[in-house]
Every structure is written in C-alpha cells, then in structure tokens.
C-alpha cells in the first residue's frame, strides 16, 4: 500500500485532496493510505519516512513548504514531492528541492490524476527496490519494503522480513549504503531498521 502525506494548513484544501485521493483509489482499484499534517513543522518534526508521496502546500504558518522540503531532503532524498500552491512563481522554486511537480489551486481532479499517475509510478518503483542475498545454497531476492530490520550476529547478517528471516554471511556495511537510501536507519552498530515499519 502506498501512503500519501498531505501537508496543508487550509482544511478545505486538505479535504479536497483527501476526496481526490479516495476517488483516485476507487477508480484505479489501488489501496492508498493518507496521513494529514496541518503544517510543515508538524510533518518534519518527527519524520519517520513512513510516507511514500508528499503533497505539500507552499504557503503555511510556522514553516513554509519550501523550508519544509529543504529540511525533508536532509532525511529523505527519494520521496516524490508535489507542491500545491496558488502561485506558480513559488512552485518553480520547488525544483531546487527536487520537487517532482506542482499543481496550481484551485485544483481540478483531471489535473490531479495526471500528477498522481506520474508520482505513483515513482513511489512504486522505490518500494519495489530489491536486494539479492545468498543463504546457504539458495539465492533470495528480498523486496526492500518488506524488510523490517537487519541484524548482525558475529559474521552473520539476519534479514528479518514480513516473509520470515533470511541469513547470509557478511558485515552490516555491505548492505548499509543500499538500505540507507531506502529509508533505513542504523540505530546502533548491530541494527539497520526500516523506518517505514516503525510505529512508536
């Protein structure tokens, strides 16, 4: 399932986006989850890389969308980001923070669908990243999104996944670079944790 973050201080605009996402989900027969944040500060203050797509207003109190996006890129360089704004001149600045696109208010559903098709493909591609490991005589391809955490015990790497545990010989730094780019955090020298599965 793809999770979409709506970062929007205007409740009416946030509700329109939620309705569009629900309609899109039904039409595409694609399960989508939504998390709403009233401003950029709330979104970024406890960021856990739990969302796959961010739809963000630019003009918000406390922390505007551009500043929020700059901060976001310090933690997550991969999440597809679309700005939603009243003024195109601000949205264009979003390309400096690797925004994928922007939508002008008032937003039409048809325009929303075009943007969502584009951003969903990127989110799915990111979620479907996989790694291959050798466990004994078997070769396993593990979807990165299904890995809960990786543990190192002596010279063994244990991949704890939604489908069970897989063990291979190696050291944590062998997979650290790959996994850190996909939302994993090294909480100590023995564990790489997939932040998408962290709930508290």
CSV table of C-alpha atoms in Angstrom, one decimal:
chain,number,residue,atom,x,y,z
A,1,UNK,CA,0.0,0.0,0.0
A,2,UNK,CA,1.2,3.5,-0.8
A,3,UNK,CA,0.9,6.1,1.9
A,4,UNK,CA,0.4,9.8,0.9
A,5,UNK,CA,1.2,12.7,3.2
A,6,UNK,CA,-0.9,15.8,2.8
A,7,UNK,CA,0.8,18.8,4.3
A,8,UNK,CA,-1.7,21.6,4.1
A,9,UNK,CA,-2.9,24.2,6.6
A,10,UNK,CA,-6.1,25.0,4.8
A,11,UNK,CA,-8.7,22.5,6.0
A,12,UNK,CA,-10.9,22.9,2.9
A,13,UNK,CA,-8.0,22.3,0.5
A,14,UNK,CA,-6.8,19.3,2.6
A,15,UNK,CA,-10.4,17.8,2.4
A,16,UNK,CA,-10.4,18.3,-1.4
A,17,UNK,CA,-7.1,16.4,-1.6
A,18,UNK,CA,-8.4,13.6,0.6
A,19,UNK,CA,-11.6,13.3,-1.5
A,20,UNK,CA,-9.5,13.2,-4.7
A,21,UNK,CA,-7.2,10.5,-3.3
A,22,UNK,CA,-10.3,8.4,-2.3
A,23,UNK,CA,-11.8,8.8,-5.7
A,24,UNK,CA,-8.5,8.0,-7.4
A,25,UNK,CA,-8.1,5.0,-5.2
A,26,UNK,CA,-11.5,3.7,-6.2
A,27,UNK,CA,-11.1,4.3,-9.9
A,28,UNK,CA,-7.7,2.7,-10.1
A,29,UNK,CA,-8.6,0.0,-7.6
A,30,UNK,CA,-5.4,0.8,-5.8
A,31,UNK,CA,-5.4,0.9,-2.0
A,32,UNK,CA,-4.0,4.2,-0.8
A,33,UNK,CA,-3.5,5.5,2.8
A,34,UNK,CA,-3.5,9.2,3.8
A,35,UNK,CA,-1.7,11.0,6.6
A,36,UNK,CA,-2.6,14.7,7.2
A,37,UNK,CA,-0.4,17.3,8.7
A,38,UNK,CA,-1.6,20.9,9.4
A,39,UNK,CA,1.8,22.5,8.7
A,40,UNK,CA,5.4,21.7,7.7
A,41,UNK,CA,6.7,21.8,11.2
A,42,UNK,CA,4.4,19.0,12.3
A,43,UNK,CA,5.3,17.0,9.3
A,44,UNK,CA,9.1,17.3,9.7
A,45,UNK,CA,9.5,17.4,13.5
A,46,UNK,CA,9.1,13.6,13.9
A,47,UNK,CA,9.7,12.4,10.4
A,48,UNK,CA,9.9,8.6,10.1
A,49,UNK,CA,10.0,8.0,6.4
A,50,UNK,CA,6.6,6.3,6.7
A,51,UNK,CA,5.1,8.1,3.7
A,52,UNK,CA,5.7,7.3,0.0
A,53,UNK,CA,4.5,10.5,-1.5
A,54,UNK,CA,4.2,14.1,-0.2
A,55,UNK,CA,1.6,16.6,-1.4
A,56,UNK,CA,2.6,19.9,0.2
A,57,UNK,CA,1.3,23.5,0.2
A,58,UNK,CA,3.9,26.2,0.0
A,59,UNK,CA,2.3,29.0,2.0
A,60,UNK,CA,1.9,27.7,5.5
A,61,UNK,CA,2.4,29.1,9.0
A,62,UNK,CA,5.4,28.2,11.2
A,63,UNK,CA,7.4,26.7,8.4
A,64,UNK,CA,6.6,27.2,4.7
A,65,UNK,CA,6.6,24.4,2.1
A,66,UNK,CA,10.0,25.3,0.6
A,67,UNK,CA,11.7,25.3,4.0
A,68,UNK,CA,10.0,22.1,4.9
A,69,UNK,CA,11.1,20.5,1.7
A,70,UNK,CA,14.7,21.6,2.3
A,71,UNK,CA,14.6,20.0,5.8
A,72,UNK,CA,12.9,16.9,4.4
A,73,UNK,CA,15.7,16.4,1.9
A,74,UNK,CA,18.2,16.1,4.7
A,75,UNK,CA,16.4,13.0,5.9
A,76,UNK,CA,14.8,11.6,2.7
A,77,UNK,CA,16.2,12.4,-0.7
A,78,UNK,CA,13.9,9.9,-2.5
A,79,UNK,CA,10.3,10.6,-1.5
A,80,UNK,CA,8.4,12.1,-4.5
A,81,UNK,CA,7.2,15.6,-3.7
A,82,UNK,CA,4.4,17.7,-5.4
A,83,UNK,CA,3.8,21.3,-4.4
A,84,UNK,CA,0.3,22.6,-4.3
A,85,UNK,CA,0.1,26.4,-4.4
A,86,UNK,CA,-1.8,29.5,-5.5
A,87,UNK,CA,1.3,31.0,-7.2
A,88,UNK,CA,3.4,29.3,-9.9
A,89,UNK,CA,6.4,31.5,-9.2
A,90,UNK,CA,6.8,29.9,-5.8
A,91,UNK,CA,6.2,26.4,-7.1
A,92,UNK,CA,9.0,26.8,-9.7
A,93,UNK,CA,11.5,27.3,-6.8
A,94,UNK,CA,10.5,23.8,-5.7
A,95,UNK,CA,12.7,22.3,-8.3
A,96,UNK,CA,15.6,23.3,-6.2
A,97,UNK,CA,14.5,20.8,-3.6
A,98,UNK,CA,13.9,18.1,-6.2
A,99,UNK,CA,10.1,18.6,-6.3
A,100,UNK,CA,8.7,16.3,-8.9
A,101,UNK,CA,6.0,18.7,-10.0
A,102,UNK,CA,3.4,21.3,-8.8
A,103,UNK,CA,-0.3,21.9,-9.1
A,104,UNK,CA,-2.0,25.2,-9.0
A,105,UNK,CA,-5.0,25.9,-6.8
A,106,UNK,CA,-7.9,25.7,-7.4
A,107,UNK,CA,-7.0,22.1,-8.4
A,108,UNK,CA,-9.1,20.2,-10.9
A,109,UNK,CA,-9.5,16.5,-10.5
A,110,UNK,CA,-8.3,15.8,-14.0
A,111,UNK,CA,-5.0,17.6,-13.3
A,112,UNK,CA,-4.7,15.7,-10.1
A,113,UNK,CA,-5.0,12.3,-11.8
A,114,UNK,CA,-2.2,13.2,-14.3
A,115,UNK,CA,0.2,14.2,-11.4
A,116,UNK,CA,-0.8,11.2,-9.3
A,117,UNK,CA,-0.2,8.7,-12.2
A,118,UNK,CA,3.3,10.1,-12.5
A,119,UNK,CA,4.2,10.2,-8.8
A,120,UNK,CA,2.7,6.8,-8.1
A,121,UNK,CA,4.9,5.2,-10.6
A,122,UNK,CA,7.9,6.6,-8.9
A,123,UNK,CA,6.7,5.6,-5.5
A,124,UNK,CA,6.0,2.0,-6.6
A,125,UNK,CA,9.5,1.8,-8.2
A,126,UNK,CA,11.1,3.0,-5.0
A,127,UNK,CA,9.0,0.5,-2.9
A,128,UNK,CA,9.9,-2.4,-5.2
A,129,UNK,CA,13.6,-2.0,-4.9
A,130,UNK,CA,15.1,-5.4,-4.1
A,131,UNK,CA,18.4,-6.9,-3.0
A,132,UNK,CA,19.7,-10.4,-3.6
A,133,UNK,CA,21.4,-12.5,-0.9
A,134,UNK,CA,22.9,-15.9,-0.8
A,135,UNK,CA,21.7,-18.1,2.1
A,136,UNK,CA,23.4,-21.4,2.1
A,137,UNK,CA,23.0,-22.8,-1.4
A,138,UNK,CA,19.9,-20.7,-2.1
A,139,UNK,CA,19.6,-17.3,-3.7
A,140,UNK,CA,16.9,-15.0,-2.3
A,141,UNK,CA,15.6,-11.7,-3.8
A,142,UNK,CA,14.2,-9.6,-0.9
A,143,UNK,CA,12.0,-6.6,-1.5
A,144,UNK,CA,13.5,-3.8,0.5
A,145,UNK,CA,10.0,-2.6,1.5
A,146,UNK,CA,9.3,-6.0,3.1
A,147,UNK,CA,12.5,-5.9,5.3
A,148,UNK,CA,11.7,-5.0,8.9
A,149,UNK,CA,15.3,-4.8,10.1
A,150,UNK,CA,18.7,-6.3,9.5
A,151,UNK,CA,20.7,-7.6,12.4
A,152,UNK,CA,24.4,-8.7,12.5
A,153,UNK,CA,25.4,-11.5,14.8
A,154,UNK,CA,29.1,-12.2,14.7
A,155,UNK,CA,29.7,-12.7,11.0
A,156,UNK,CA,26.1,-13.4,10.0
A,157,UNK,CA,23.6,-10.9,8.6
A,158,UNK,CA,20.0,-11.7,9.5
A,159,UNK,CA,17.3,-10.1,7.4
A,160,UNK,CA,14.1,-10.0,9.4
A,161,UNK,CA,11.3,-9.7,6.8
A,162,UNK,CA,7.5,-9.9,6.6
A,163,UNK,CA,8.0,-13.3,5.0
A,164,UNK,CA,10.4,-14.7,7.6
A,165,UNK,CA,14.1,-14.5,8.4
A,166,UNK,CA,17.0,-15.0,5.9
A,167,UNK,CA,20.6,-15.4,7.0
A,168,UNK,CA,23.8,-14.8,5.0
A,169,UNK,CA,27.4,-14.2,5.8
A,170,UNK,CA,28.7,-10.7,5.7
A,171,UNK,CA,29.0,-7.4,7.6
A,172,UNK,CA,26.5,-4.6,8.0
A,173,UNK,CA,28.3,-2.1,5.9
A,174,UNK,CA,27.9,-4.4,2.9
A,175,UNK,CA,24.2,-3.5,2.8
A,176,UNK,CA,24.2,-0.3,4.7
A,177,UNK,CA,24.7,2.1,1.7
A,178,UNK,CA,21.9,0.4,-0.2
A,179,UNK,CA,19.4,0.3,2.6
A,180,UNK,CA,20.1,3.8,4.0
A,181,UNK,CA,19.0,5.2,0.6
A,182,UNK,CA,15.7,3.4,1.1
A,183,UNK,CA,14.6,4.7,4.5
A,184,UNK,CA,16.7,2.6,6.8
A,185,UNK,CA,18.4,3.9,10.0
A,186,UNK,CA,21.4,2.5,11.8
A,187,UNK,CA,20.3,2.8,15.4
A,188,UNK,CA,23.5,1.1,16.7
A,189,UNK,CA,26.3,-1.0,15.3
A,190,UNK,CA,24.2,-4.1,15.1
A,191,UNK,CA,20.9,-3.0,13.6
A,192,UNK,CA,19.6,-1.3,10.5
A,193,UNK,CA,15.9,-0.6,11.0
A,194,UNK,CA,13.3,0.1,8.2
A,195,UNK,CA,11.7,3.3,9.4
A,196,UNK,CA,8.6,2.6,7.3
A,197,UNK,CA,7.7,-0.2,9.8
A,198,UNK,CA,8.4,1.9,12.9
A,199,UNK,CA,5.1,2.9,14.7
A,200,UNK,CA,6.5,4.1,18.0
